[in-house]
Coordinates of C-alpha atoms in Angstrom, one line a residue:
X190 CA 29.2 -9.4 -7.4
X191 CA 28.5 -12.4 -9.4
X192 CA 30.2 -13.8 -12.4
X193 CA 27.9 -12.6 -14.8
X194 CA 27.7 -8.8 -13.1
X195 CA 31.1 -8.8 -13.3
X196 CA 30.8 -9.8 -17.0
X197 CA 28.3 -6.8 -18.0
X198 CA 30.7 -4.2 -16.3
X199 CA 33.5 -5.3 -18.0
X200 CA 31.8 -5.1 -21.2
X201 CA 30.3 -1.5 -20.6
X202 CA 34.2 -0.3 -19.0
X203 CA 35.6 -1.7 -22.7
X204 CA 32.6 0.7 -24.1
X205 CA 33.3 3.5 -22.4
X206 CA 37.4 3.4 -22.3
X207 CA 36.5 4.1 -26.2
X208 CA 34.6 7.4 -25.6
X209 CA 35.2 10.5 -25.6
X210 CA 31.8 12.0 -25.0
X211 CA 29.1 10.5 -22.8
X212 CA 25.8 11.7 -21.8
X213 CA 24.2 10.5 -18.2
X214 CA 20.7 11.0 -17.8
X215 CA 19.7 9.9 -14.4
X216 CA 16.1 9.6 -12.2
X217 CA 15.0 9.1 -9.0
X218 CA 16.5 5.6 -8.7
X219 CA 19.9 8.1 -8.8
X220 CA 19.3 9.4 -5.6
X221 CA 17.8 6.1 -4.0
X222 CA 21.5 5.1 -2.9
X223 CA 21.2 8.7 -0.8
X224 CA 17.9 7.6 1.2
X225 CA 16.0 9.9 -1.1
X226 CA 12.3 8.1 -1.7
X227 CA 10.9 7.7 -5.4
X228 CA 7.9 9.7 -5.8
X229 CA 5.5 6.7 -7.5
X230 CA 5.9 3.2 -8.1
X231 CA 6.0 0.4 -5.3
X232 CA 7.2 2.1 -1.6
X233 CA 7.1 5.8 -3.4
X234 CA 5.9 8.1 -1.2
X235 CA 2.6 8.6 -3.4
X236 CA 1.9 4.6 -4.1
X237 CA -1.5 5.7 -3.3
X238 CA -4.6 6.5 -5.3
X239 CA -4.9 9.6 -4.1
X240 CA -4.0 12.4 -1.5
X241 CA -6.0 12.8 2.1
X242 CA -7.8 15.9 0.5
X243 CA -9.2 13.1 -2.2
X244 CA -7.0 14.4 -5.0
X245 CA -4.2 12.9 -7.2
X246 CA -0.8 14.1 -6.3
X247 CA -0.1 15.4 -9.5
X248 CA -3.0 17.7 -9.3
X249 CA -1.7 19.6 -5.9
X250 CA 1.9 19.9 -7.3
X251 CA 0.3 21.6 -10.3
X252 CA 1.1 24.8 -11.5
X253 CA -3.0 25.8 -11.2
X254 CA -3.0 24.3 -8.2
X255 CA -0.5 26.5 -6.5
X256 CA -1.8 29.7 -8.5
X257 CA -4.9 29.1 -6.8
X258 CA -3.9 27.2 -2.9
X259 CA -0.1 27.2 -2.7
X260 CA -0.7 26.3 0.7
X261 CA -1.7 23.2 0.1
X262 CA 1.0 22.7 -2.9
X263 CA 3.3 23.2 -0.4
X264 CA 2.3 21.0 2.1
X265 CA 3.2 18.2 -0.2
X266 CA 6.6 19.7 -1.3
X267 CA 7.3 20.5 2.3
X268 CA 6.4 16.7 3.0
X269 CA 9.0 15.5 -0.2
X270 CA 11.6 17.6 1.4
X271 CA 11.1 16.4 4.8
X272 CA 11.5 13.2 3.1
X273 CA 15.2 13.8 1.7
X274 CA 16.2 15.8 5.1
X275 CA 20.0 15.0 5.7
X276 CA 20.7 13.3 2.8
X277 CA 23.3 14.5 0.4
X278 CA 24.7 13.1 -2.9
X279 CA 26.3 9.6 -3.2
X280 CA 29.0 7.5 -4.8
X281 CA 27.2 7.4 -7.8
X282 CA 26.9 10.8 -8.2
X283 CA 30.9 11.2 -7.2
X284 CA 31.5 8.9 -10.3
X285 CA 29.5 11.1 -12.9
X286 CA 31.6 14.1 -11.9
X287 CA 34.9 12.3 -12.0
X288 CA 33.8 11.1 -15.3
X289 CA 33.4 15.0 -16.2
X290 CA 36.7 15.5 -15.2
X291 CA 38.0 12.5 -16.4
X292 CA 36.6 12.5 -20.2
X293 CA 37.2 15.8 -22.7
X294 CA 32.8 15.9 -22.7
X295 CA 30.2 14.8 -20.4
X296 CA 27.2 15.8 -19.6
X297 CA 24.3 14.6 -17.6
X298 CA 20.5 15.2 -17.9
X299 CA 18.4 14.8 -15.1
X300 CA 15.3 14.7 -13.7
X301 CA 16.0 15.2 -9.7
X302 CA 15.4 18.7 -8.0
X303 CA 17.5 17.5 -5.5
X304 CA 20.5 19.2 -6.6
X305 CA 23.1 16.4 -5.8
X306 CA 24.7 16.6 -9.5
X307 CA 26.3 20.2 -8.5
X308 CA 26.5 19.3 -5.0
X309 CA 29.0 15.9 -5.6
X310 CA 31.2 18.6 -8.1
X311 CA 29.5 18.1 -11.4
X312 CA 29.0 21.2 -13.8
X313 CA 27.7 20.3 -17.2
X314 CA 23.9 19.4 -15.2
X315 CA 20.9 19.7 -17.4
X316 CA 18.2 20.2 -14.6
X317 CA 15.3 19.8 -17.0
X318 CA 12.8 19.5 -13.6
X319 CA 14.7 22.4 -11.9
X320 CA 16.0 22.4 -8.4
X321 CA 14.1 22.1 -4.7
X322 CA 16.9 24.3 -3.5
X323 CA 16.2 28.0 -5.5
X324 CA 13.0 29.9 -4.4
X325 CA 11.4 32.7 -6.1
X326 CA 8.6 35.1 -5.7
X327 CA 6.2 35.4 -8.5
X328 CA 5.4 38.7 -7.3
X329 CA 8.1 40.5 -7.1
X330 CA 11.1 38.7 -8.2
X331 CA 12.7 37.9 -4.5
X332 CA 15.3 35.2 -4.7
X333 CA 16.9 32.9 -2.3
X334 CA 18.8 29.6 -2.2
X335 CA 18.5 27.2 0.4
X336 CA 21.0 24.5 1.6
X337 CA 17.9 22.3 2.8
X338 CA 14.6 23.2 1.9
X339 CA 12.9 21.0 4.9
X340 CA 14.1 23.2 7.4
X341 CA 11.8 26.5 5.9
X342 CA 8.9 27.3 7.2
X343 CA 6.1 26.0 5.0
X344 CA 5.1 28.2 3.4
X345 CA 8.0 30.5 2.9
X346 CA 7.3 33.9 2.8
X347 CA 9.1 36.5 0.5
X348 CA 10.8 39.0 2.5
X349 CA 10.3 41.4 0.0
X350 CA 6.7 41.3 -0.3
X351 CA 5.4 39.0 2.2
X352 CA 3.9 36.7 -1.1
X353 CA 4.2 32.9 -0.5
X354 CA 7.9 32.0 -2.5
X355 CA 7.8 28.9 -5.0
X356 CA 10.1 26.6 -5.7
X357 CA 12.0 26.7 -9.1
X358 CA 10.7 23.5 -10.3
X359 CA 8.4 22.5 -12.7
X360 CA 5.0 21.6 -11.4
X361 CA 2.7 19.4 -13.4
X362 CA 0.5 21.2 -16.3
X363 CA 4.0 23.5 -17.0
X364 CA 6.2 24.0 -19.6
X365 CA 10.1 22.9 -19.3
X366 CA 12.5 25.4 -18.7
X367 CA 12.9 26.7 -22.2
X368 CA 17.1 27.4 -21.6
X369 CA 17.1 23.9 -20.2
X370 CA 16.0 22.4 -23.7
X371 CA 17.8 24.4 -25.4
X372 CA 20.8 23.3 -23.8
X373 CA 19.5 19.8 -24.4
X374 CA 18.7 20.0 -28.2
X375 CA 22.4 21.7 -28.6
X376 CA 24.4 19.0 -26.7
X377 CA 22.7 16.6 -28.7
X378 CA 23.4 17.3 -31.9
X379 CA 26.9 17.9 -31.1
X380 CA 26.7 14.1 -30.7
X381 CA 28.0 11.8 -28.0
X382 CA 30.2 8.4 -27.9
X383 CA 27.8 6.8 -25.4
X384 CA 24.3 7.5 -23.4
X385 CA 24.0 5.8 -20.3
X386 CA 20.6 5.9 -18.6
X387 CA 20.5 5.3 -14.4
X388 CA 17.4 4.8 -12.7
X389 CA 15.0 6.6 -14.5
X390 CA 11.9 4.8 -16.0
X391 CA 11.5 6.9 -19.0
X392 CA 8.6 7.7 -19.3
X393 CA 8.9 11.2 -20.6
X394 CA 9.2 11.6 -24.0
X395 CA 12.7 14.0 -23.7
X396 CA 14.5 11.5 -21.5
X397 CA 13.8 8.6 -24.0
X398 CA 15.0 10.5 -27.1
X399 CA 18.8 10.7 -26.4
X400 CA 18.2 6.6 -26.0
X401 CA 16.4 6.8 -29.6
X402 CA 18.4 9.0 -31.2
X403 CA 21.7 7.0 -30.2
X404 CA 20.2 3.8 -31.3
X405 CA 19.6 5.6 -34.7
X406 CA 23.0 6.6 -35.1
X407 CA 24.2 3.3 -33.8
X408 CA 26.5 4.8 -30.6
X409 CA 26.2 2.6 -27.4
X410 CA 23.6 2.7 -25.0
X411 CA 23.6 1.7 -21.5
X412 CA 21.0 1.2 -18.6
X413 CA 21.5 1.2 -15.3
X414 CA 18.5 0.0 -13.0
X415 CA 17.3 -2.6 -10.6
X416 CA 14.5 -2.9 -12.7
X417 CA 13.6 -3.1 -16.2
X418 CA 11.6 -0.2 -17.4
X419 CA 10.0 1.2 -20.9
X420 CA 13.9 2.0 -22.0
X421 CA 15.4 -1.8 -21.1
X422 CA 14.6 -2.8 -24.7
X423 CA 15.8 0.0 -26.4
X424 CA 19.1 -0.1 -25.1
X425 CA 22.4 -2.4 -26.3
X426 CA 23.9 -2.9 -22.9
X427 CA 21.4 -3.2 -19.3
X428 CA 23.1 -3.4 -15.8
X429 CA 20.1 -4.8 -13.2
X430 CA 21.9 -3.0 -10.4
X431 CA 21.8 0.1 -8.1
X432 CA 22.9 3.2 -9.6
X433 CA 26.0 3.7 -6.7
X434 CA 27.2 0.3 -7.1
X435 CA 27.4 -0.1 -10.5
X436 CA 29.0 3.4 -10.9
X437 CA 31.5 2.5 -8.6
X438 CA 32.3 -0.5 -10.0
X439 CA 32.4 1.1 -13.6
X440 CA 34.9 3.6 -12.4
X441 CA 37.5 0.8 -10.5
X442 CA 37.4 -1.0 -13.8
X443 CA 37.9 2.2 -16.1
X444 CA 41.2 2.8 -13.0
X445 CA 42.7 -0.6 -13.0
X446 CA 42.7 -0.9 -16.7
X447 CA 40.6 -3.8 -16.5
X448 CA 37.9 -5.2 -19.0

């Protein structure tokens, strides 16, 4: 790590050791570190125009789209698990749930269905996309939980009623999980000492508002990303790194006393 990386996490361990709330809210580029591909953006599995039926991706994981052919939803979230097959949380997701257990609040919101927050020993998730890993029948209420959804036969069949199961995420064209946001709006007005963003690029309007509404009430921000993104003006404090490494390095310096 160079002088001036080493600089920037000393600064954000001095802003943290202060805290005694923090919210994460994490992205794809959380799960990178685990070998999990981002969906879009440059080597994403869909940096394509469109699909080989001729259609964008977010129109066959759509919620009409698998009312109507779930089959071929499902081909594409059969092809997303395969994609994350054997992987399993990483460093940076061990950090957030120390933190948890470390500091009297913390919470993390986060886009991935991947399940990794609960899986590395975090409990205060927000799953505001859902999780890859719970199936459900629309028909008949059938519900099962899967260790690794790649290895199910696409599509899975309800056992109760022979319907094609779904997964409980949300598809494009739905609503979020109205307990989810609720959740959400309550953590944040209880407030927090510190939002730190980690590979997401924000472009959803609910993962940018804890970011605005901190700035507002002047409590420290932090971003965590090789990359800059719509958020890396907004924030007070950025960290152009990988989410596992900078994590890790955040946490020896919050141990050692350093900073």
């Amino acid at each position: 790590m160079n002088a001036s990386a080493q600089s920037d996490i000393e600064t954000v361990v001095r802003v943290l050791r202060e805290c005694r709330s923090m919210l994460f809210v994490t992205g794809a580029g959380m799960s990178a570190d685990s070998g999990v591909p981002t969906y879009r953006g440059i080597g994403g599995m869909y940096d394509i125009e469109s699909t080989e039926e001729g259609l964008p991706i977010e129109t066959i994981l759509s919620g009409p789209m698998f009312r109507s052919n779930p089959e071929l939803t499902w081909k594409y979230l059969g092809q997303i698990a395969a994609a994350a097959s054997g992987a399993t949380f990483n460093r940076g997701h061990e950090v957030i749930a120390e933190m948890e257990r470390r500091f009297p609040r913390v919470w993390t919101l986060t886009q991935n269905v991947d399940g990794f927050h609960h899986l590395a020993g975090s409990e205060n998730v927000i799953e505001i996309h859902g999780n890859m890993r719970s199936l459900f029948c629309t028909r008949c209420g059938f519900r099962r939980q899967v260790s690794e959804s790649s290895a199910l036969r696409v599509p899975p069949i309800c056992e109760g009623c022979e319907s094609i199961l779904r997964p409980d995420v949300v598809l494009f064209e739905e609503p979020l999980p109205s307990d989810a946001i609720d959740t959400l709006r309550r953590e944040l007005s209880a407030g927090f000492g510190a939002v730190i963003c980690i590979g997401t690029t924000g472009v959803f309007p609910y993962i940018q508002e804890p970011v605005l509404i901190a700035r507002r009430e002047g409590v420290p921000t932090i971003e965590i990303n090789p990359g800059e993104t719509i958020l890396s003006h907004h924030v007070d404090y950025r960290l152009p790194m990988g989410a596992a490494d900078a994590l890790d390095a955040i946490w020896r310096g919050l141990e050692e006393g350093t900073g």
